[in-house]
Structures are given as structure tokens and as C-alpha cells.
PDB file of C-alpha atoms in Angstrom:
ATOM      1  CA  MET J 195       6.013  -8.290   6.896  1.00 94.00           C
ATOM      2  CA  GLN J 196       6.915 -10.838   4.217  1.00 97.00           C
ATOM      3  CA  LEU J 197       4.670 -13.803   3.467  1.00 98.00           C
ATOM      4  CA  LEU J 198       5.754 -16.812   1.415  1.00 98.00           C
ATOM      5  CA  HIS J 199       2.804 -18.560  -0.258  1.00 98.00           C
ATOM      6  CA  ILE J 200       3.587 -22.154  -1.291  1.00 98.00           C
ATOM      7  CA  ASP J 201       1.381 -24.543  -3.256  1.00 98.00           C
ATOM      8  CA  SER J 202       2.261 -28.163  -3.946  1.00 98.00           C
ATOM      9  CA  ALA J 203      -0.953 -29.823  -5.184  1.00 98.00           C
ATOM     10  CA  ILE J 204      -0.776 -31.243  -8.701  1.00 97.00           C
ATOM     11  CA  THR J 205      -4.523 -30.957  -9.404  1.00 96.00           C
ATOM     12  CA  GLY J 206      -4.603 -27.333 -10.529  1.00 94.00           C
ATOM     13  CA  GLU J 207      -7.902 -25.495 -10.235  1.00 92.00           C
ATOM     14  CA  GLN J 208      -9.570 -28.554  -8.702  1.00 94.00           C
ATOM     15  CA  SER J 209      -7.193 -28.489  -5.750  1.00 97.00           C
ATOM     16  CA  VAL J 210      -8.805 -27.808  -2.385  1.00 98.00           C
ATOM     17  CA  SER J 211      -5.458 -26.956  -0.784  1.00 98.00           C
ATOM     18  CA  ARG J 212      -4.800 -24.304  -3.442  1.00 98.00           C
ATOM     19  CA  GLN J 213      -8.220 -22.828  -2.756  1.00 98.00           C
ATOM     20  CA  LEU J 214      -7.497 -22.704   0.968  1.00 98.00           C
ATOM     21  CA  THR J 215      -3.998 -21.224   0.662  1.00 98.00           C
ATOM     22  CA  ALA J 216      -5.334 -18.453  -1.580  1.00 98.00           C
ATOM     23  CA  GLN J 217      -8.091 -17.679   0.914  1.00 98.00           C
ATOM     24  CA  THR J 218      -5.614 -17.778   3.795  1.00 98.00           C
ATOM     25  CA  VAL J 219      -3.249 -15.344   2.104  1.00 98.00           C
ATOM     26  CA  THR J 220      -6.120 -12.978   1.250  1.00 98.00           C
ATOM     27  CA  ALA J 221      -7.387 -13.088   4.840  1.00 98.00           C
ATOM     28  CA  TRP J 222      -3.896 -12.549   6.249  1.00 98.00           C
ATOM     29  CA  LYS J 223      -3.304  -9.500   4.055  1.00 97.00           C
ATOM     30  CA  ALA J 224      -6.662  -8.054   5.112  1.00 97.00           C
ATOM     31  CA  ALA J 225      -5.878  -8.577   8.789  1.00 96.00           C
ATOM     32  CA  HIS J 226      -2.249  -7.430   8.523  1.00 96.00           C
ATOM     33  CA  PRO J 227      -1.967  -4.516   6.062  1.00 95.00           C
ATOM     34  CA  GLY J 228       1.437  -3.992   4.533  1.00 94.00           C
ATOM     35  CA  THR J 229       2.163  -7.675   4.075  1.00 97.00           C
ATOM     36  CA  THR J 230       4.085  -8.425   0.892  1.00 98.00           C
ATOM     37  CA  VAL J 231       3.714 -11.822  -0.779  1.00 98.00           C
ATOM     38  CA  GLN J 232       6.042 -14.084  -2.720  1.00 98.00           C
ATOM     39  CA  TYR J 233       4.558 -17.108  -4.463  1.00 98.00           C
ATOM     40  CA  LEU J 234       6.154 -20.511  -5.015  1.00 98.00           C
ATOM     41  CA  ASP J 235       4.325 -23.182  -7.025  1.00 98.00           C
ATOM     42  CA  LEU J 236       6.167 -26.426  -6.389  1.00 98.00           C
ATOM     43  CA  ALA J 237       4.007 -28.369  -8.828  1.00 97.00           C
ATOM     44  CA  ALA J 238       4.998 -26.025 -11.655  1.00 96.00           C
ATOM     45  CA  GLN J 239       8.617 -25.534 -10.573  1.00 93.00           C
ATOM     46  CA  ALA J 240       9.577 -28.460  -8.378  1.00 93.00           C
ATOM     47  CA  PRO J 241      13.176 -28.582  -7.174  1.00 95.00           C
ATOM     48  CA  SER J 242      14.881 -31.807  -8.165  1.00 94.00           C
ATOM     49  CA  HIS J 243      15.230 -34.426  -5.472  1.00 94.00           C
ATOM     50  CA  LEU J 244      18.550 -34.534  -3.680  1.00 92.00           C
ATOM     51  CA  SER J 245      21.333 -36.185  -5.635  1.00 92.00           C
ATOM     52  CA  ALA J 246      25.115 -36.217  -5.609  1.00 90.00           C
ATOM     53  CA  PRO J 247      25.367 -32.965  -7.645  1.00 92.00           C
ATOM     54  CA  SER J 248      22.961 -31.147  -5.284  1.00 92.00           C
ATOM     55  CA  LEU J 249      24.626 -32.038  -1.972  1.00 90.00           C
ATOM     56  CA  GLY J 250      27.091 -29.150  -1.917  1.00 88.00           C
ATOM     57  CA  PHE J 251      25.294 -27.409   0.955  1.00 86.00           C
ATOM     58  CA  ARG J 252      25.628 -30.571   3.055  1.00 85.00           C
ATOM     59  CA  THR J 253      29.144 -31.673   2.176  1.00 82.00           C
ATOM     60  CA  GLY J 254      30.739 -28.239   2.055  1.00 80.00           C
ATOM     61  CA  GLN J 255      32.490 -29.124  -1.194  1.00 78.00           C
ATOM     62  CA  ALA J 256      32.900 -26.387  -3.763  1.00 83.00           C
ATOM     63  CA  ALA J 257      31.013 -26.846  -7.013  1.00 86.00           C
ATOM     64  CA  ALA J 258      33.216 -28.304  -9.743  1.00 88.00           C
ATOM     65  CA  THR J 259      30.692 -28.578 -12.582  1.00 93.00           C
ATOM     66  CA  GLU J 260      28.029 -26.377 -14.108  1.00 94.00           C
ATOM     67  CA  LEU J 261      25.346 -28.772 -12.844  1.00 94.00           C
ATOM     68  CA  GLU J 262      26.678 -28.520  -9.296  1.00 93.00           C
ATOM     69  CA  ARG J 263      26.742 -24.719  -9.515  1.00 93.00           C
ATOM     70  CA  THR J 264      23.143 -24.708 -10.766  1.00 94.00           C
ATOM     71  CA  GLU J 265      21.995 -27.018  -7.980  1.00 93.00           C
ATOM     72  CA  ASN J 266      23.820 -24.984  -5.322  1.00 92.00           C
ATOM     73  CA  ALA J 267      22.239 -21.783  -6.610  1.00 94.00           C
ATOM     74  CA  LEU J 268      18.772 -23.347  -6.417  1.00 95.00           C
ATOM     75  CA  SER J 269      19.312 -24.514  -2.835  1.00 95.00           C
ATOM     76  CA  GLU J 270      20.602 -21.094  -1.853  1.00 95.00           C
ATOM     77  CA  ALA J 271      17.676 -19.305  -3.476  1.00 97.00           C
ATOM     78  CA  LEU J 272      15.114 -21.502  -1.727  1.00 97.00           C
ATOM     79  CA  VAL J 273      16.656 -21.304   1.739  1.00 98.00           C
ATOM     80  CA  SER J 274      17.179 -17.527   1.432  1.00 98.00           C
ATOM     81  CA  GLN J 275      13.549 -17.074   0.391  1.00 98.00           C
ATOM     82  CA  PHE J 276      12.390 -19.179   3.348  1.00 98.00           C
ATOM     83  CA  LEU J 277      14.577 -17.347   5.860  1.00 98.00           C
ATOM     84  CA  ALA J 278      13.419 -13.932   4.601  1.00 98.00           C
ATOM     85  CA  ALA J 279       9.751 -14.758   5.195  1.00 98.00           C
ATOM     86  CA  ASP J 280       7.955 -13.866   8.414  1.00 97.00           C
ATOM     87  CA  VAL J 281       4.894 -15.964   7.551  1.00 98.00           C
ATOM     88  CA  ILE J 282       4.784 -19.103   5.395  1.00 98.00           C
ATOM     89  CA  VAL J 283       1.471 -20.437   4.062  1.00 98.00           C
ATOM     90  CA  ILE J 284       1.876 -24.001   2.792  1.00 98.00           C
ATOM     91  CA  GLY J 285      -0.637 -25.986   0.778  1.00 98.00           C
ATOM     92  CA  ALA J 286      -0.131 -29.616   1.771  1.00 98.00           C
ATOM     93  CA  PRO J 287      -2.587 -32.186   0.433  1.00 98.00           C
ATOM     94  CA  LEU J 288      -2.356 -35.730   1.746  1.00 97.00           C
ATOM     95  CA  TYR J 289      -0.806 -37.984  -0.894  1.00 97.00           C
ATOM     96  CA  ASN J 290      -0.442 -41.642   0.077  1.00 96.00           C
ATOM     97  CA  PHE J 291      -0.472 -40.798   3.793  1.00 96.00           C
ATOM     98  CA  SER J 292       2.193 -38.083   3.470  1.00 97.00           C
ATOM     99  CA  ILE J 293       2.959 -34.825   1.655  1.00 98.00           C
ATOM    100  CA  PRO J 294       3.578 -34.431  -2.097  1.00 98.00           C
ATOM    101  CA  SER J 295       7.112 -35.375  -3.134  1.00 97.00           C
ATOM    102  CA  GLN J 296       7.506 -31.869  -4.567  1.00 97.00           C
ATOM    103  CA  LEU J 297       6.966 -30.391  -1.102  1.00 98.00           C
ATOM    104  CA  LYS J 298       9.359 -32.911   0.443  1.00 98.00           C
ATOM    105  CA  ALA J 299      11.990 -31.893  -2.131  1.00 97.00           C
ATOM    106  CA  TRP J 300      11.580 -28.276  -1.020  1.00 98.00           C
ATOM    107  CA  VAL J 301      11.979 -29.253   2.641  1.00 98.00           C
ATOM    108  CA  ASP J 302      15.141 -31.176   1.762  1.00 97.00           C
ATOM    109  CA  ARG J 303      16.579 -28.076   0.093  1.00 97.00           C
ATOM    110  CA  ILE J 304      15.947 -25.737   3.026  1.00 97.00           C
ATOM    111  CA  ALA J 305      17.087 -28.219   5.693  1.00 97.00           C
ATOM    112  CA  GLN J 306      20.601 -26.817   5.815  1.00 96.00           C
ATOM    113  CA  ALA J 307      22.955 -27.080   8.762  1.00 95.00           C
ATOM    114  CA  GLY J 308      24.136 -23.612   9.684  1.00 95.00           C
ATOM    115  CA  ARG J 309      21.161 -21.948   8.016  1.00 96.00           C
ATOM    116  CA  THR J 310      17.933 -23.444   9.380  1.00 98.00           C
ATOM    117  CA  PHE J 311      19.429 -25.599  12.175  1.00 97.00           C
ATOM    118  CA  LYS J 312      22.730 -26.469  13.794  1.00 97.00           C
ATOM    119  CA  TYR J 313      24.126 -29.368  15.754  1.00 95.00           C
ATOM    120  CA  THR J 314      25.471 -28.808  19.264  1.00 96.00           C
ATOM    121  CA  ASP J 315      26.836 -31.021  22.042  1.00 96.00           C
ATOM    122  CA  LYS J 316      23.293 -31.039  23.440  1.00 93.00           C
ATOM    123  CA  GLY J 317      21.629 -31.922  20.146  1.00 95.00           C
ATOM    124  CA  PRO J 318      20.174 -29.978  17.209  1.00 95.00           C
ATOM    125  CA  VAL J 319      19.024 -26.374  17.598  1.00 97.00           C
ATOM    126  CA  GLY J 320      16.668 -24.619  15.183  1.00 98.00           C
ATOM    127  CA  LEU J 321      17.897 -21.377  13.626  1.00 98.00           C
ATOM    128  CA  ALA J 322      14.710 -20.256  11.831  1.00 97.00           C
ATOM    129  CA  GLY J 323      12.573 -19.319  14.814  1.00 96.00           C
ATOM    130  CA  GLY J 324      10.347 -16.284  14.956  1.00 95.00           C
ATOM    131  CA  LYS J 325       8.202 -17.325  11.993  1.00 97.00           C
ATOM    132  CA  THR J 326       4.568 -18.321  11.648  1.00 97.00           C
ATOM    133  CA  VAL J 327       3.644 -21.292   9.450  1.00 98.00           C
ATOM    134  CA  ILE J 328       0.034 -21.874   8.378  1.00 98.00           C
ATOM    135  CA  VAL J 329      -0.548 -25.233   6.705  1.00 98.00           C
ATOM    136  CA  ALA J 330      -3.601 -25.809   4.520  1.00 98.00           C
ATOM    137  CA  SER J 331      -4.033 -29.533   5.154  1.00 98.00           C
ATOM    138  CA  THR J 332      -6.456 -31.374   2.871  1.00 98.00           C
ATOM    139  CA  ARG J 333      -7.480 -35.019   2.982  1.00 97.00           C
ATOM    140  CA  GLY J 334      -9.900 -37.161   1.034  1.00 96.00           C
ATOM    141  CA  GLY J 335     -10.713 -39.216   4.115  1.00 96.00           C
ATOM    142  CA  VAL J 336     -10.953 -38.519   7.828  1.00 96.00           C
ATOM    143  CA  TYR J 337      -7.817 -39.162   9.861  1.00 95.00           C
ATOM    144  CA  SER J 338      -8.017 -36.892  12.894  1.00 95.00           C
ATOM    145  CA  THR J 339     -10.810 -38.569  14.820  1.00 92.00           C
ATOM    146  CA  SER J 340      -9.435 -42.059  15.410  1.00 94.00           C
ATOM    147  CA  GLU J 341      -6.225 -43.540  16.739  1.00 95.00           C
ATOM    148  CA  GLY J 342      -5.847 -45.629  13.606  1.00 95.00           C
ATOM    149  CA  GLY J 343      -6.296 -42.623  11.348  1.00 94.00           C
ATOM    150  CA  GLN J 344      -3.798 -40.559  13.304  1.00 94.00           C
ATOM    151  CA  ALA J 345      -1.244 -43.365  13.031  1.00 95.00           C
ATOM    152  CA  MET J 346      -1.677 -43.416   9.236  1.00 95.00           C
ATOM    153  CA  GLU J 347      -1.123 -39.718   8.539  1.00 95.00           C
ATOM    154  CA  HIS J 348       2.411 -38.418   8.038  1.00 96.00           C
ATOM    155  CA  GLN J 349       1.392 -35.049   6.661  1.00 97.00           C
ATOM    156  CA  GLU J 350       0.557 -32.624   9.469  1.00 97.00           C
ATOM    157  CA  SER J 351       2.696 -34.585  11.918  1.00 96.00           C
ATOM    158  CA  TYR J 352       5.721 -34.430   9.602  1.00 97.00           C
ATOM    159  CA  LEU J 353       5.410 -30.719   8.871  1.00 98.00           C
ATOM    160  CA  LYS J 354       4.971 -29.870  12.550  1.00 97.00           C
ATOM    161  CA  VAL J 355       8.072 -31.862  13.459  1.00 97.00           C
ATOM    162  CA  VAL J 356      10.281 -30.506  10.689  1.00 98.00           C
ATOM    163  CA  MET J 357       9.245 -26.889  11.289  1.00 98.00           C
ATOM    164  CA  GLY J 358       9.882 -27.414  14.990  1.00 97.00           C
ATOM    165  CA  PHE J 359      13.315 -28.789  14.097  1.00 98.00           C
ATOM    166  CA  PHE J 360      13.955 -25.476  12.339  1.00 98.00           C
ATOM    167  CA  GLY J 361      12.981 -23.659  15.551  1.00 97.00           C
ATOM    168  CA  ILE J 362       9.456 -22.628  14.495  1.00 97.00           C
ATOM    169  CA  THR J 363       6.983 -23.015  17.340  1.00 95.00           C
ATOM    170  CA  ASP J 364       4.016 -21.178  15.791  1.00 97.00           C
ATOM    171  CA  VAL J 365       2.549 -23.752  13.401  1.00 97.00           C
ATOM    172  CA  ARG J 366      -1.168 -23.475  12.602  1.00 97.00           C
ATOM    173  CA  PHE J 367      -3.319 -25.895  10.631  1.00 97.00           C
ATOM    174  CA  VAL J 368      -6.278 -25.128   8.393  1.00 98.00           C
ATOM    175  CA  ARG J 369      -7.682 -28.611   7.908  1.00 97.00           C
ATOM    176  CA  ALA J 370     -10.267 -29.868   5.423  1.00 98.00           C
ATOM    177  CA  GLU J 371     -10.679 -33.632   5.635  1.00 97.00           C
ATOM    178  CA  GLY J 372     -13.275 -35.943   4.189  1.00 96.00           C
ATOM    179  CA  VAL J 373     -13.401 -33.928   0.956  1.00 97.00           C
ATOM    180  CA  ALA J 374     -13.723 -37.117  -1.126  1.00 96.00           C
ATOM    181  CA  MET J 375     -16.536 -38.574   0.985  1.00 97.00           C
ATOM    182  CA  GLY J 376     -19.419 -36.906  -0.832  1.00 97.00           C
ATOM    183  CA  PRO J 377     -20.788 -33.372  -1.313  1.00 97.00           C
ATOM    184  CA  ASP J 378     -22.108 -32.999   2.233  1.00 98.00           C
ATOM    185  CA  ALA J 379     -18.840 -34.116   3.817  1.00 97.00           C
ATOM    186  CA  LYS J 380     -16.871 -31.795   1.549  1.00 97.00           C
ATOM    187  CA  ALA J 381     -19.122 -28.843   2.369  1.00 97.00           C
ATOM    188  CA  THR J 382     -18.703 -29.519   6.090  1.00 97.00           C
ATOM    189  CA  ALA J 383     -14.926 -29.778   5.689  1.00 97.00           C
ATOM    190  CA  LEU J 384     -14.713 -26.503   3.795  1.00 97.00           C
ATOM    191  CA  ALA J 385     -16.885 -24.713   6.345  1.00 97.00           C
ATOM    192  CA  SER J 386     -14.590 -25.914   9.128  1.00 96.00           C
ATOM    193  CA  ALA J 387     -11.554 -24.768   7.168  1.00 98.00           C
ATOM    194  CA  GLN J 388     -13.088 -21.327   6.579  1.00 97.00           C
ATOM    195  CA  GLN J 389     -13.591 -20.916  10.297  1.00 97.00           C
ATOM    196  CA  ALA J 390      -9.994 -21.929  10.943  1.00 97.00           C
ATOM    197  CA  ILE J 391      -8.736 -19.423   8.377  1.00 98.00           C
ATOM    198  CA  GLY J 392     -10.520 -16.620  10.193  1.00 97.00           C
ATOM    199  CA  THR J 393      -9.130 -17.741  13.533  1.00 96.00           C
ATOM    200  CA  HIS J 394      -5.543 -18.269  12.439  1.00 96.00           C
ATOM    201  CA  THR J 395      -5.172 -15.147  10.313  1.00 96.00           C
ATOM    202  CA  SER J 396      -6.538 -12.875  13.018  1.00 93.00           C
ATOM    203  CA  VAL J 397      -3.820 -13.911  15.484  1.00 87.00           C
ATOM    204  CA  ALA J 398      -0.563 -11.958  15.318  1.00 85.00           C
ATOM    205  CA  ALA J 399       2.490 -13.681  13.870  1.00 87.00           C
ATOM    206  CA  ASN J 400       5.048 -15.568  15.936  1.00 83.00           C
ATOM    207  CA  GLN J 401       2.913 -16.699  18.839  1.00 76.00           C
ATOM    208  CA  ALA J 402       4.982 -19.422  20.489  1.00 59.00           C
ATOM    209  CA  SER J 403       2.055 -21.169  22.117  1.00 52.00           C
ATOM    210  CA  VAL J 404      -0.262 -21.391  19.099  1.00 51.00           C
ATOM    211  CA  SER J 405       0.432 -24.706  17.299  1.00 49.00           C
ATOM    212  CA  GLN J 406      -3.305 -25.077  16.591  1.00 50.00           C
ATOM    213  CA  ALA J 407      -5.342 -27.395  14.444  1.00 46.00           C
ATOM    214  CA  ALA J 408      -8.725 -26.736  12.932  1.00 39.00           C
TER     215      ALA J 408
END
């Protein structure tokens, strides 16, 4: 089993999402011996945002310049790495009501027609099914307990939709929210996240009906 461990927080050792992804990967390996891990730090090595030179995988045009060849190779490496993974653990802190731009840039690179999805006469069909995604979702405030808060967050909701678009139905969330609301609130959030890690890593991969939140 191959696991792809992705971090995107820019806060280094102070990052709660990095702490939770590391704990999730450790717990998964303990529960599923033989798992091999690849690591991708999007804060340290962020793919550039989409631009005219990087659109080769969408336009089908052959690369004509060295920059285009470099961009195409990056897109191919990222989508191949994603498709090879059985389990993807993603650290996704809430930045300005959404995910970090570095993580969005990665999503844009792997969203490739013919690789992770295709269009049909009945609409789009995901091509990357059979994977498990575990998202370490961290938030300074609390968004899950009110209608207003839920309307403001485009973090978990976005990742669930885009992974579903790729055909992935097993999306699990390890959530720690309220981490900026004082020591007691942070401790409660981390305890809840620890419980979710134990629950989500003990369940076998590719369970179509999971789609759980902490």
C-alpha cells in the first residue's frame, strides 16, 4: 500500500495541521503494516499557479519551449504520484475561509481530463476512485456548529467536492477547530482530533460509505 503524505501549512513547527498529518501517518502505518510513504511539502516546494506555459495538459499542445517542457514535467510528476497512491493524507489549514493557495495549485495540477476525470455525454466521471483521502482540517475558529459558520468555510467542503469529482468516495476528516480561541479550546480540539485519527486509521482503505468528519 502506498501513502502520499501532503503538508501545505506555512507555519512550520507551529502548524497544527502538520502535527496532525504526522500523527495520522504514524497511526496508519501502525494499523496497516507494509505501507510505504512518499512526502510532499507544498509550502517548501509549491507548484506554480496555472499559467499559459503550464496549460499543456489541458490544451493538448506539445511543448515548444524549455519552460513549457518543465511545467509539463511537473504536472505529470504530480498527477502520477497522486494516481499511484492508495491513501492520501492532506494537511489543510483554513486560510481566509479556504485552503492554502499552495494546496489549490496542487489540485489544479492533478485535475487533468483523461487522468483523474473525463467528460461524457452524461457529465463528468471520476477516474481516480478506489483511494482513501484523510484530511487534517485545522481552524482557528469554530465553523462546524452553526449555519453561518458552515456557509463561511470553503475548506473541507471544497476538498470533499473535488475529491468526489475525481471519483474518490472515501474522504475522512480529522478536524481541530477553535485552536486560536485559547489554551482550553485548543486542548479540546486536539483531543477530538486524536480520537478521530484513531477512528479513521483503524478503518480499512477504500470504504465507499465512510466520508466521515470528526
